[in-house]
mmCIF file of C-alpha atoms and ligand atoms in Angstrom:
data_model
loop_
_atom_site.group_PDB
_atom_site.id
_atom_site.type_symbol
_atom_site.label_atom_id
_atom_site.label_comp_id
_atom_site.label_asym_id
_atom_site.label_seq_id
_atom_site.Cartn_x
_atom_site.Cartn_y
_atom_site.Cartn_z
ATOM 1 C CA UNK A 1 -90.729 -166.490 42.351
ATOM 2 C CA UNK A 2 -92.603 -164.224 40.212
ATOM 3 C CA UNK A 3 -92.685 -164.169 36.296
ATOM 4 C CA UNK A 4 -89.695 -162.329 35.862
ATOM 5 C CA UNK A 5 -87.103 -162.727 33.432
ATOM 6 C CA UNK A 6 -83.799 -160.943 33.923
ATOM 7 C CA UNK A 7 -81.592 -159.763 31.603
ATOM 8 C CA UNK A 8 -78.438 -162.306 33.033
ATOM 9 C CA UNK A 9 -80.940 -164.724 33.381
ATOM 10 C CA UNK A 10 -81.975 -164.955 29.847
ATOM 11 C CA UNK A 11 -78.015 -164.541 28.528
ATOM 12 C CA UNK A 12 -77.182 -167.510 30.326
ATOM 13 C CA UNK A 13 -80.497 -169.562 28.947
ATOM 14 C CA UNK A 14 -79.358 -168.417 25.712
ATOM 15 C CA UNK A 15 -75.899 -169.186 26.317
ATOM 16 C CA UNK A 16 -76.731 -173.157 25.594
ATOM 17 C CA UNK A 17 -77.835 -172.054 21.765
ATOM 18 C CA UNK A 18 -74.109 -171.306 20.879
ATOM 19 C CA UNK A 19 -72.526 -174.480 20.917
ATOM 20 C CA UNK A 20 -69.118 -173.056 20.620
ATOM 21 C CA UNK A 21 -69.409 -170.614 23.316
ATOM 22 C CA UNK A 22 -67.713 -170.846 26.508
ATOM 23 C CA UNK A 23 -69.595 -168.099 28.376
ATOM 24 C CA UNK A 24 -67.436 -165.140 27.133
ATOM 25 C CA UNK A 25 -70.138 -163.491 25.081
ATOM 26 C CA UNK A 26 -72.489 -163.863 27.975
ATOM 27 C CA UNK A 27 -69.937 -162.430 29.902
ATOM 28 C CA UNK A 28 -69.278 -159.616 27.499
ATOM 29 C CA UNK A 29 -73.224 -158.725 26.988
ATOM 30 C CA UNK A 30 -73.478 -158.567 30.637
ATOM 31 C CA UNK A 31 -70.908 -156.358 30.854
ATOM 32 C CA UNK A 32 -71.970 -154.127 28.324
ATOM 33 C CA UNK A 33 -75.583 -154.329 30.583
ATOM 34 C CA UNK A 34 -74.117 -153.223 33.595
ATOM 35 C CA UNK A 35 -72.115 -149.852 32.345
ATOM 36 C CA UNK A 36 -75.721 -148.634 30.663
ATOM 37 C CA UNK A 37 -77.037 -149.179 34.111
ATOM 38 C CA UNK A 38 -74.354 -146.674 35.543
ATOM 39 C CA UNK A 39 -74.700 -144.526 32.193
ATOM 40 C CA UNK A 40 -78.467 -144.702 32.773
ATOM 41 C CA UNK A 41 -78.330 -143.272 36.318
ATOM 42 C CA UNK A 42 -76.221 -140.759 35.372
ATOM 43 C CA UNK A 43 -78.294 -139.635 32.194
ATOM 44 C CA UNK A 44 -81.320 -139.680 34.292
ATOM 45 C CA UNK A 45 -79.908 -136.852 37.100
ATOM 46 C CA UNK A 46 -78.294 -135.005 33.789
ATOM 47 C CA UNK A 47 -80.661 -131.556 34.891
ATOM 48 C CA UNK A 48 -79.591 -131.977 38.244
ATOM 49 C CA UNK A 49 -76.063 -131.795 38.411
ATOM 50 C CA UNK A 50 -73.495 -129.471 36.685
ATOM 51 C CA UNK A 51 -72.896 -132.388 33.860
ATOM 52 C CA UNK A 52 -74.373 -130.790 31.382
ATOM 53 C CA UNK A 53 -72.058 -128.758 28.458
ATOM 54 C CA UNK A 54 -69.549 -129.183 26.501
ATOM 55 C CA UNK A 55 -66.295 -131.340 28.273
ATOM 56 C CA UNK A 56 -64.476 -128.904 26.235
ATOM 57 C CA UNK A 57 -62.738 -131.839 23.740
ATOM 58 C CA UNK A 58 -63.736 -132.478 20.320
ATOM 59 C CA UNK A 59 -64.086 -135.787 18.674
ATOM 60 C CA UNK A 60 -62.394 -137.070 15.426
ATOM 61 C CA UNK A 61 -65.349 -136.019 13.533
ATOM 62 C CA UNK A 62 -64.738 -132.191 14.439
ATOM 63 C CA UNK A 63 -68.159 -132.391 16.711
ATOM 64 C CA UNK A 64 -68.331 -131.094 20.092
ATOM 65 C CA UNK A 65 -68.287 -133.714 22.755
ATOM 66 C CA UNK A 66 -71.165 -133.279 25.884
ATOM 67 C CA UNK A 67 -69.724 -134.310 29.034
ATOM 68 C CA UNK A 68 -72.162 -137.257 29.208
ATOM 69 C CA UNK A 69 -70.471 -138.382 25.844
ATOM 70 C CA UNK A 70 -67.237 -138.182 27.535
ATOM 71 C CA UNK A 71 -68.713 -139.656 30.681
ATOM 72 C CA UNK A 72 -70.015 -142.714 28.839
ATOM 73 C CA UNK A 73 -67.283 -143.576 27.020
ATOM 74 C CA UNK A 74 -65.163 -144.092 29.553
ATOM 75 C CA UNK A 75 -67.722 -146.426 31.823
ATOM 76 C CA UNK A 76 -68.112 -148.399 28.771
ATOM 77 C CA UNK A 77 -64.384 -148.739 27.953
ATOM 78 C CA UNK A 78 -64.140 -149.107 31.932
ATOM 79 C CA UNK A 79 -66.162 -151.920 31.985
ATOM 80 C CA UNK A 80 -65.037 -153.954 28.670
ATOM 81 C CA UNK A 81 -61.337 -153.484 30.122
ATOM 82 C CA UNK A 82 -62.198 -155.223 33.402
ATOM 83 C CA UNK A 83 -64.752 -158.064 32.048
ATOM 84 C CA UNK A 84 -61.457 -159.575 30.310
ATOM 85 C CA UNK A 85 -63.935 -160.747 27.558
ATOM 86 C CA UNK A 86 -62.476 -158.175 25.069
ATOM 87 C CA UNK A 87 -59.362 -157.082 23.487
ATOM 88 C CA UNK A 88 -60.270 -154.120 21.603
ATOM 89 C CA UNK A 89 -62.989 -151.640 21.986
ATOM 90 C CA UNK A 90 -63.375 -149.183 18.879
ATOM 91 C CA UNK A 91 -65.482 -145.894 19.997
ATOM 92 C CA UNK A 92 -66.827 -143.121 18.185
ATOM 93 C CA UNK A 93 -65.191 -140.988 20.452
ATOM 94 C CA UNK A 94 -62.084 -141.976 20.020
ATOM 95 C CA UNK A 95 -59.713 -141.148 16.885
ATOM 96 C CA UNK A 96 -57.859 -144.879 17.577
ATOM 97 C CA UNK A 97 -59.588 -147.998 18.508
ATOM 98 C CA UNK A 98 -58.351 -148.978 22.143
ATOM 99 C CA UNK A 99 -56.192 -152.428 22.606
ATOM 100 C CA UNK A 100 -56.545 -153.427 25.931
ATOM 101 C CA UNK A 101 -53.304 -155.287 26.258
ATOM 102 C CA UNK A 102 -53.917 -156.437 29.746
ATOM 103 C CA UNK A 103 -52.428 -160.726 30.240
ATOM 104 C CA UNK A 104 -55.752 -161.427 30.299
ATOM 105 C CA UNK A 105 -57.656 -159.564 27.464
ATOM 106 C CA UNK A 106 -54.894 -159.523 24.683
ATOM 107 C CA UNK A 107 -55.834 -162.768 23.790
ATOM 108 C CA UNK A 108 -59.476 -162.502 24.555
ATOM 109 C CA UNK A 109 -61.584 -163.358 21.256
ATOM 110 C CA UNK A 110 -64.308 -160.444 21.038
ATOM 111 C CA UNK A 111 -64.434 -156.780 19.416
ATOM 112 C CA UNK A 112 -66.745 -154.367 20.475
ATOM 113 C CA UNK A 113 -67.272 -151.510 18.280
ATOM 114 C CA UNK A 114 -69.357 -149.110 20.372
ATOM 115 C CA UNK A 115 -71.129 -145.654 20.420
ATOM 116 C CA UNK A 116 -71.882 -144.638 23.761
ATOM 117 C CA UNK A 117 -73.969 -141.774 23.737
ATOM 118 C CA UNK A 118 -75.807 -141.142 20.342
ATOM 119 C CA UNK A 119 -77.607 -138.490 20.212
ATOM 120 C CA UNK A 120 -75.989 -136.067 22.073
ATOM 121 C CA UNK A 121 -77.182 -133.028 21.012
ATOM 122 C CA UNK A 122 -81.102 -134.049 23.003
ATOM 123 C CA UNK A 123 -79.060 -134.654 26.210
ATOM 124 C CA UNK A 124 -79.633 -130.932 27.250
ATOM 125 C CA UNK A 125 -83.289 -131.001 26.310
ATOM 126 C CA UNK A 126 -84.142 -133.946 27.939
ATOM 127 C CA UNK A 127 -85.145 -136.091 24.764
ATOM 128 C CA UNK A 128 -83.999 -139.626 24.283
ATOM 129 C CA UNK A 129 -80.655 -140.891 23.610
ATOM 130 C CA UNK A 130 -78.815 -144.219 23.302
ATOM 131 C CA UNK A 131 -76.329 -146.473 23.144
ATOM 132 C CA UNK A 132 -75.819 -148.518 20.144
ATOM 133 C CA UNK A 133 -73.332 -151.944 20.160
ATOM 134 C CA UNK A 134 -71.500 -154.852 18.094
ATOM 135 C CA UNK A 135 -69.543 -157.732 18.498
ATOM 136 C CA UNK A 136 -67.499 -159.584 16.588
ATOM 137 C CA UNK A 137 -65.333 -162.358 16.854
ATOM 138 C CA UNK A 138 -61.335 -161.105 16.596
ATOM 139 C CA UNK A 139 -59.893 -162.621 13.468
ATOM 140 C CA UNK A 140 -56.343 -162.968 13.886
ATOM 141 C CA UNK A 141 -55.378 -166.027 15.554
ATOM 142 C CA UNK A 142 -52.238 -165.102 17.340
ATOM 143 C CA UNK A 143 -50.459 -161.592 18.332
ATOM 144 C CA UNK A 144 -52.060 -158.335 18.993
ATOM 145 C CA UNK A 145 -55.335 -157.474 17.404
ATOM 146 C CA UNK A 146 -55.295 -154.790 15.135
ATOM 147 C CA UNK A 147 -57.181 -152.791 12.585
ATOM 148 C CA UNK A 148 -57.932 -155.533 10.430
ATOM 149 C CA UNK A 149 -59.815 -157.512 12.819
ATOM 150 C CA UNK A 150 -62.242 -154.485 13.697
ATOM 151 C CA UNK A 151 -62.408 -153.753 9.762
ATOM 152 C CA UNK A 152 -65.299 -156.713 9.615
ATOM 153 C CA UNK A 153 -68.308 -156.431 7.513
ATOM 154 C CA UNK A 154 -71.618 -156.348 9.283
ATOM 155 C CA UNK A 155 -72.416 -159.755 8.563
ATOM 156 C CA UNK A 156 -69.898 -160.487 10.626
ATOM 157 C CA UNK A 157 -71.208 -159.098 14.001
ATOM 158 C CA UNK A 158 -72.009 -162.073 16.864
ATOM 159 C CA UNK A 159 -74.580 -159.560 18.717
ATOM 160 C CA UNK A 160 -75.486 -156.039 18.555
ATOM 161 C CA UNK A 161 -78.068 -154.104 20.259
ATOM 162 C CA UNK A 162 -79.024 -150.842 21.943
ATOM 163 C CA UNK A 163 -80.071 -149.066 25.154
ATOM 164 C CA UNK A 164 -82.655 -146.112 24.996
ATOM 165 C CA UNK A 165 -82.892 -143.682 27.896
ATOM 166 C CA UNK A 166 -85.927 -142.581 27.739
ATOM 167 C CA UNK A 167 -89.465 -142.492 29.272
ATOM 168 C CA UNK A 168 -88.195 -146.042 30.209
ATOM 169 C CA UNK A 169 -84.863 -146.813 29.781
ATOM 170 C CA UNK A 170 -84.795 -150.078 27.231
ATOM 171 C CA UNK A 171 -82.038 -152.737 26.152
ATOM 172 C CA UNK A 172 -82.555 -154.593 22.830
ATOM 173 C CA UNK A 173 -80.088 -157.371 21.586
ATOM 174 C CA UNK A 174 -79.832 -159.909 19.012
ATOM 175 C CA UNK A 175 -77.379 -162.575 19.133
ATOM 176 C CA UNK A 176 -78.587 -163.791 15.683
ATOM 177 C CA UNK A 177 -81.302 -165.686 16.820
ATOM 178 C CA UNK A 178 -83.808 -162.867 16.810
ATOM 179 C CA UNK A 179 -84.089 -159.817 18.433
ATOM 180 C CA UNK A 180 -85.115 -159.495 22.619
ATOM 181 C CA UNK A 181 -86.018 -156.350 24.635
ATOM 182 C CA UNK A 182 -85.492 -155.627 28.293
ATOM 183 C CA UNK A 183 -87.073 -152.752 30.143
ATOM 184 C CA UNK A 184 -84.954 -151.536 33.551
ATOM 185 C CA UNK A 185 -86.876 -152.137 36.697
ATOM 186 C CA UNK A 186 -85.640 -148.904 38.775
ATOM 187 C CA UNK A 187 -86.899 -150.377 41.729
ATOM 188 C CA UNK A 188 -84.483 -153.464 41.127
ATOM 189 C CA UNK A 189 -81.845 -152.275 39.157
ATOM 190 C CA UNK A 190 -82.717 -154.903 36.647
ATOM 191 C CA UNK A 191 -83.167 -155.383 32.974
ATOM 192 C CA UNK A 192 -86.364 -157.305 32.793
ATOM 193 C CA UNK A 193 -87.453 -159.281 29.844
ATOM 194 C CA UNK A 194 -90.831 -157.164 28.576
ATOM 195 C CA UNK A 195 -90.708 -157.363 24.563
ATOM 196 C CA UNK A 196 -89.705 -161.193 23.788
ATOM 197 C CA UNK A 197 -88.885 -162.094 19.830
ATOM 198 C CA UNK A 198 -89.485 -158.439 18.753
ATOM 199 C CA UNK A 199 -90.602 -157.940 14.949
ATOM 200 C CA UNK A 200 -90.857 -155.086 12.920
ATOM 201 C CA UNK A 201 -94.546 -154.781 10.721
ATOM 202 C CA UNK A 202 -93.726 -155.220 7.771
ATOM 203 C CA UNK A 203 -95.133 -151.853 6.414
ATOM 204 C CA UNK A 204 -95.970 -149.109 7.973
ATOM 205 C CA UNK A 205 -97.446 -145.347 7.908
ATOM 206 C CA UNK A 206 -94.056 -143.094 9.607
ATOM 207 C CA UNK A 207 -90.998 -142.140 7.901
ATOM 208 C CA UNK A 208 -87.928 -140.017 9.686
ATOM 209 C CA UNK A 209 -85.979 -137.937 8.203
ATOM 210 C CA UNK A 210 -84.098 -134.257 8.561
ATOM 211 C CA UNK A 211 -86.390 -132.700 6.259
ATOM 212 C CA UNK A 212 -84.271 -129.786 6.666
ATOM 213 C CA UNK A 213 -81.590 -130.551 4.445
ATOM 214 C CA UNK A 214 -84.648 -131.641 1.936
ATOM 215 C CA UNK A 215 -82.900 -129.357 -0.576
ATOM 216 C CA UNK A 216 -79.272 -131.055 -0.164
ATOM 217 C CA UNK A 217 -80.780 -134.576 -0.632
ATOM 218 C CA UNK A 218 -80.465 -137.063 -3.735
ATOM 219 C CA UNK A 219 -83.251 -136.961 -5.955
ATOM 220 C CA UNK A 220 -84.434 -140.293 -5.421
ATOM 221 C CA UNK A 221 -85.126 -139.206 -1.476
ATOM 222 C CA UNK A 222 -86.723 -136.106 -3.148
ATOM 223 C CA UNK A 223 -89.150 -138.365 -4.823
ATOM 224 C CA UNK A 224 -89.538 -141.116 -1.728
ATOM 225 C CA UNK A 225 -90.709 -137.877 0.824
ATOM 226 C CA UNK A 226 -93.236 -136.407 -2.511
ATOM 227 C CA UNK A 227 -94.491 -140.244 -2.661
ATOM 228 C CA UNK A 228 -94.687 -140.361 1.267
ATOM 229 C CA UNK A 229 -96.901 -137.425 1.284
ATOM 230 C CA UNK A 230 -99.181 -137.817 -1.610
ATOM 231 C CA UNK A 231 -102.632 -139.288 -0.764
ATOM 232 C CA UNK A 232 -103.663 -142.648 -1.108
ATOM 233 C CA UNK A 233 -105.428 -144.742 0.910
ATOM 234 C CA UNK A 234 -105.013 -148.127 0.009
ATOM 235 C CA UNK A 235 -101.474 -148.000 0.858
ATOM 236 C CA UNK A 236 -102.543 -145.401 4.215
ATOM 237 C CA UNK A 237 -100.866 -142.333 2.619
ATOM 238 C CA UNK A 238 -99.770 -139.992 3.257
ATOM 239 C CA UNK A 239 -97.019 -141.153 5.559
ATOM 240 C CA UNK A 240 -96.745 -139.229 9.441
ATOM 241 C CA UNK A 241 -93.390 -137.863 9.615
ATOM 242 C CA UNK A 242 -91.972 -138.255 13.359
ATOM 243 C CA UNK A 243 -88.168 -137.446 13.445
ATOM 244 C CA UNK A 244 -86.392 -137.219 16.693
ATOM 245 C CA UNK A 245 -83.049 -136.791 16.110
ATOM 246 C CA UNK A 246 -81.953 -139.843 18.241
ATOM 247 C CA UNK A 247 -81.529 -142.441 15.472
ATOM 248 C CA UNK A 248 -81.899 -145.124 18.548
ATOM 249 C CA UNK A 249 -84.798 -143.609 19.680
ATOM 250 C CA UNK A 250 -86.235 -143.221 15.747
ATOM 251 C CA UNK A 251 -85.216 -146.953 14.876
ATOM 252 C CA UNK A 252 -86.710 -148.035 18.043
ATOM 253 C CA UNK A 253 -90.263 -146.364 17.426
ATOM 254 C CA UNK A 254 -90.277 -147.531 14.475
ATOM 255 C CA UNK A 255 -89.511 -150.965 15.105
ATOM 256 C CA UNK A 256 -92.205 -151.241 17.643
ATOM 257 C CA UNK A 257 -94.612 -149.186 15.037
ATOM 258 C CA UNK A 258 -93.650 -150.238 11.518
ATOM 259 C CA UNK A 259 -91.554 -147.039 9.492
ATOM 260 C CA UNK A 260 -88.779 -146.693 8.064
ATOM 261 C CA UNK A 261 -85.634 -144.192 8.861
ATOM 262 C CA UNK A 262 -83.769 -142.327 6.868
ATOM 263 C CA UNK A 263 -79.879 -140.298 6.899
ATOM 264 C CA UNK A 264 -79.115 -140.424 3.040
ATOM 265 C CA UNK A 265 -76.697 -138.729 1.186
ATOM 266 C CA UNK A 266 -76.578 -135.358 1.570
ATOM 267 C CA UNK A 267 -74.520 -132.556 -0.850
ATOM 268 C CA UNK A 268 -73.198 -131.523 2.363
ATOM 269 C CA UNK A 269 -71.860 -135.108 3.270
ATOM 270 C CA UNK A 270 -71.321 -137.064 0.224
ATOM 271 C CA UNK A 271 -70.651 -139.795 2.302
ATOM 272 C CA UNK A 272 -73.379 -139.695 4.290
ATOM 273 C CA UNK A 273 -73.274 -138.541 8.531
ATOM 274 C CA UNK A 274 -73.801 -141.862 10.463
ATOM 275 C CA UNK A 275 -70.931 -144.244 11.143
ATOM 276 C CA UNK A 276 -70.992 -147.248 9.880
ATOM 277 C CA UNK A 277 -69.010 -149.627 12.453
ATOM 278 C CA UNK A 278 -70.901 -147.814 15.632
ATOM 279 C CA UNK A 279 -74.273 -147.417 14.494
ATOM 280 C CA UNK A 280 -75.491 -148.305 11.050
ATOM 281 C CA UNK A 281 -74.100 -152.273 10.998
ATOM 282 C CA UNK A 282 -75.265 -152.347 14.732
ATOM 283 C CA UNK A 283 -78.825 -150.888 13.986
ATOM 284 C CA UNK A 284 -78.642 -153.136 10.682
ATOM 285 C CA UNK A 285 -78.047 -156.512 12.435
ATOM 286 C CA UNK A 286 -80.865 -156.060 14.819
ATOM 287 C CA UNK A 287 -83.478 -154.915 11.894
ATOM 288 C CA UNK A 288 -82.792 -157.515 9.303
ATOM 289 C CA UNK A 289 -82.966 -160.006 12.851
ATOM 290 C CA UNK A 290 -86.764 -159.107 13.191
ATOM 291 C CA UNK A 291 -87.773 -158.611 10.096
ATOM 292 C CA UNK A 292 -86.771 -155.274 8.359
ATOM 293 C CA UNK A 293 -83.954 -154.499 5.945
ATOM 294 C CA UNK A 294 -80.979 -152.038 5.789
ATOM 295 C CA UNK A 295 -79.820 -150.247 2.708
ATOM 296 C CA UNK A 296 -77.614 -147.530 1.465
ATOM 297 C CA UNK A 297 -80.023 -146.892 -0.893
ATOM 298 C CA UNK A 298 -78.411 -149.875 -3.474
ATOM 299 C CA UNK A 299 -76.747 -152.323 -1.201
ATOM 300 C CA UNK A 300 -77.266 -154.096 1.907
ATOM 301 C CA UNK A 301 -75.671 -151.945 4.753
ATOM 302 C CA UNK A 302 -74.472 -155.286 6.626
ATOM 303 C CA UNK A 303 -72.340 -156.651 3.243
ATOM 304 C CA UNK A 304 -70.317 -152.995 2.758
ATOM 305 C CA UNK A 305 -66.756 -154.132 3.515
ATOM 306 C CA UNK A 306 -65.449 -151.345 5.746
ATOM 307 C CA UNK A 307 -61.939 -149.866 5.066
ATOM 308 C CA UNK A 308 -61.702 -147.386 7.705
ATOM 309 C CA UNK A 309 -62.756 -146.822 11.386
ATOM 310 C CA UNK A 310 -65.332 -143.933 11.193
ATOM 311 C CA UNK A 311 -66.322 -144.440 7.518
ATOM 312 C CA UNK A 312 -69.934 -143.078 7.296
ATOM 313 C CA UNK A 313 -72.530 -144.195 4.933
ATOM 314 C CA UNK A 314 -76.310 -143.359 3.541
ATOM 315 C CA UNK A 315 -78.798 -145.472 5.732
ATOM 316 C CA UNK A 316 -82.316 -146.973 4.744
ATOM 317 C CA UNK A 317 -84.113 -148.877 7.406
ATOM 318 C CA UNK A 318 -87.124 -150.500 8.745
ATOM 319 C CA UNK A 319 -90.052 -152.636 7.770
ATOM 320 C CA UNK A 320 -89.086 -154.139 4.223
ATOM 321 C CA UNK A 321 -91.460 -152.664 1.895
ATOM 322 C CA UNK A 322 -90.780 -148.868 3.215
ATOM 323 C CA UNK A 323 -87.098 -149.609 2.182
ATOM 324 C CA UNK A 324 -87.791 -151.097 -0.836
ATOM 325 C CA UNK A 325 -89.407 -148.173 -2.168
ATOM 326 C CA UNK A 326 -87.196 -145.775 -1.345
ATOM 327 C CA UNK A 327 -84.496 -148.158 -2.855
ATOM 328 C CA UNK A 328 -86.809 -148.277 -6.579
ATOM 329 C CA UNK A 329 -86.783 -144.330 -6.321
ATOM 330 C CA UNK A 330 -83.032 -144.268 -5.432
ATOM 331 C CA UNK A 331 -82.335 -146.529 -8.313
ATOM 332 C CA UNK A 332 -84.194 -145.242 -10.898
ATOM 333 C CA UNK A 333 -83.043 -140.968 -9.955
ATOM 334 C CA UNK A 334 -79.774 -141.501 -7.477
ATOM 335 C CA UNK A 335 -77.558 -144.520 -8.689
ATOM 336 C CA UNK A 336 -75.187 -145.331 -5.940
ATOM 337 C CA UNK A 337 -72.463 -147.356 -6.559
ATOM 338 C CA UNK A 338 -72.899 -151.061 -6.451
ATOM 339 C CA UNK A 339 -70.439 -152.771 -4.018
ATOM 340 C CA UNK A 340 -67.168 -153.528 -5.164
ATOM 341 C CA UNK A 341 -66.515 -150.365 -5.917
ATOM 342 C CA UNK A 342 -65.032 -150.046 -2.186
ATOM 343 C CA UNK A 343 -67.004 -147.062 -0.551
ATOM 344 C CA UNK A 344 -70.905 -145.693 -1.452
ATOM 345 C CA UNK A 345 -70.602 -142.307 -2.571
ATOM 346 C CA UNK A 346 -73.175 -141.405 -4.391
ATOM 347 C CA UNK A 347 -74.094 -139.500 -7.515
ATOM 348 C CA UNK A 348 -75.988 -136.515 -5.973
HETATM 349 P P1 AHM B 1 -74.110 -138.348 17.028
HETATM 350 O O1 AHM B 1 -73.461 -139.696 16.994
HETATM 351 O O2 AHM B 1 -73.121 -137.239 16.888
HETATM 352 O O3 AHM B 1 -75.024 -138.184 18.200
HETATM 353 O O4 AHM B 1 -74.977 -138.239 15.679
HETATM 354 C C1 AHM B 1 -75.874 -139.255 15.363
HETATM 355 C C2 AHM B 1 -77.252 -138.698 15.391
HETATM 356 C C3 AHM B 1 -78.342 -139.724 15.239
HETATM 357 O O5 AHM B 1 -78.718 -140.279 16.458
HETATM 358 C C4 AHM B 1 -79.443 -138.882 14.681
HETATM 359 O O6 AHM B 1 -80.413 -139.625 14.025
HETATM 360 C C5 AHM B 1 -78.721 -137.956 13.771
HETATM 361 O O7 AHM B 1 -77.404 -137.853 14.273
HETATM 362 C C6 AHM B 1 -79.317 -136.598 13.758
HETATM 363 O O8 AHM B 1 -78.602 -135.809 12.875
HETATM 364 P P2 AHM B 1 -79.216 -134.426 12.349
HETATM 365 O O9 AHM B 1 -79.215 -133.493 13.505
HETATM 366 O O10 AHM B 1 -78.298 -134.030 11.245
HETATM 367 O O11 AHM B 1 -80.602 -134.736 11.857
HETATM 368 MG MG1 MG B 2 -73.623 -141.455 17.218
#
C-alpha cells in the first residue's frame, strides 16, 4: 500500500479525537466530500456542455443565479438529505433554510449552512470557484429544528471548510483541531491528503481587494491600501495586490502565501456583500484554526451573534499582523460598532 492518505480515511482516524462522536460528523463530512466530487466533474466539463448561463431564477439577494449555482445546490442538498446526518441545510440560494423532515433526519443533530458555488460570476471564464461549509451542532433538544438553531455564532461551528476547483481541485477542513487539505486524485476519484496541519505565515506581502469601489470604501481601508502601497522595506512594502474575485480561491492563496483579504464596507452596501452564515464564519473558523484572524474591521467575525439568515458583514482576514493593521486604521478613521450593538454597520 502506498503512502496515501484518503480523505475517508483520515475522517475516520480523526473520528477517535471527538469523544462524543458517534460517527455522524464523519458521516456528514463525507457526505459533503462526495457531492463536490459530482460538483467538481461537472464544473470541470462547464465549456463543454450547454451549462453555462443564467438558469433564469434569481436568488434572495436579487443576483442572477448560473446554472452551475443551481446545479450545485441541489447535489449538495441531495446529498445532506440522503446521508441522514442532517436536519437542516441553510443555502445561499435559497430564501428559507431547508428542514429535511424525513423519520430519520428530523432528529438528526447537525446544521449545515452551505454556499455551493461562490464565485459564480468566474464560472464562464474559467477562473476558480468554490464551495465554502459549516457545521454546527442543532440546539434544540426535541421537535423540529428551526431558525434559532441555524442562528449560531461562529464559534459555534463543529467543522467548516472549502473545496476549490481550480488548476487542482482542493478540499480544506477543520474540525477544530487544525486545519487539513486534500487534493482530488482524478485518476482515483479520491481526495488525497497533500497539505497536512496547514498554517497561514504570519505576515505577508499580498492584499485582495475590489479596488474598484476604492472610492465607496471607509476611510480606514482608504488608509490600509495608501499604507499597503507606500515603500518600505523592512516590512517588504509595498504590498502585491492579487484579487480574484473568488473569495475561496483569494483566502486560499493567501493562506498558502501569507496576505490578507479584504470585502469591507462599502457606501454601496453598508452592510457589507459577503454572507456571514455561508462564507465569512466558515472562512473565519478555518483561518483563526491555522493561525490567522477574522475581523469586521472591530470585532471578531466568529463572536457576531447572527439574527438573520443572509445577514452580510465587512470581512478582514488572513495572517494576524495584516489584519491587525487594517483593524488600527479602521479604528482610528472608520469606528464600527462594537458588538452588542446587534449588527456591524459602520460609520462610512
Ligand atoms: P457570490 O456568492 O455571489 O459568488 O459572491 C461572493 C463573491 C466572493 O467569492 C468574491 O470574493 C466576491 O463575491 C467578489 O465580489 P466583487 O465582484 O464585488 O469584487
Ligand atoms: Mg457566495
Amino acid at each position: 500500500m502506498s503512502g496515501i492518505k484518503t480523505l475517508g480515511q483520515f475522517i475516520i482516524e480523526k473520528q477517535a479525537d471527538f469523544s462524543y462522536a458517534k460517527g455522524e460528523l464523519s458521516r456528514l463530512l463525507r457526505d459533503i466530500g462526495i457531492a463536490s466530487k459530482i460538483v467538481n466533474r461537472e464544473v470541470n466539463k462547464a465549456g463543454l456542455v450547454d451549462i453555462l448561463g443564467d438558469a433564469g431564477t434569481t436568488n434572495i439577494q436579487g443576483e442572477g443565479q448560473k446554472k452551475l449555482d443551481v446545479y450545485a445546490n441541489e447535489q449538495f442538498i441531495s446529498a445532506l438529505t440522503s446521508g441522514g446526518e442532517c436536519c437542516i441545510v441553510a443555502t445561499e440560494e435559497e430564501d428559507d433554510f431547508v428542514r429535511i423532515d424525513s423519520p430519520v433526519s428530523q432528529n438528526a443533530k447537525y446544521i449545515v449552512c452551505i454556499d455551493p458555488l461562490d464565485g459564480s460570476s468566474n464560472i464562464d471564464v474559467n477562473v476558480a470557484v468554490g464551495t465554502i461549509f459549516s457545521i454546527y451542532r442543532r440546539k434544540s433538544i426535541e421537535g423540529k429544528a428551526t431558525l434559532a438553531d441555524v442562528l449560531q455564532k461562529g464559534t459555534e461551528q463543529v467543522a467548516a471548510g472549502y473545496v476549490i476547483y481550480g488548476s487542482s481541485t482542493m478540499l480544506v477542513y477543520t474540525t477544530g483541531k487544525g486545519v487539513n487539505g486534500f487534493t482530488l486524485d482524478p485518476s482515483i476519484g479520491e481526495f488525497c491528503l497533500s497539505h497536512p496541519d496547514m498554517k497561514v505565515p504570519e505576515d505577508g506581502t499580498i492584499y485582495s481587494i475590489n479596488e474598484g469601489n476604492y472610492v465607496h470604501f471607509p476611510e480606514g481601508v482608504k488608509k490600509y491600501l495608501k499604507y499597503a502601497q507606500v515603500e518600505d522595506l523592512a516590512t517588504k512594502r509595498p504590498y502585491t495586490s492579487r484579487y480574484i474575485g473568488s473569495m475561496v480561491a483569494d483566502i486560499h492563496r493567501n493562506l498558502i502565501k501569507g496576505g490578507i483579504y479584504m470585502y469591507p464596507t462599502t457606501s454601496a452596501s453598508p452592510n457589507g456583500k459577503l454572507r456571514l452564515l455561508y462564507e465569512c464564519n466558515p472562512m473565519a473558523f478555518i483561518i483563526e484554526q491555522a493561525g490567522g484572524t477574522a475581523s469586521d474591521g472591530l470585532n471578531r467575525i466568529l463572536d457576531i451573534v447572527p439574527t438573520e439568515l443572509h445577514q452580510r458583514t465587512s470581512i478582514f482576514i488572513g495572517s494576524p499582523k495584516m489584519v491587525k493593521m487594517a483593524e488600527i486604521l479602521m479604528e482610528e478613521y472608520s469606528p464600527v460598532k462594537p458588538l452588542g450593538d446587534i449588527d456591524t454597520v459602520q460609520v462610512v
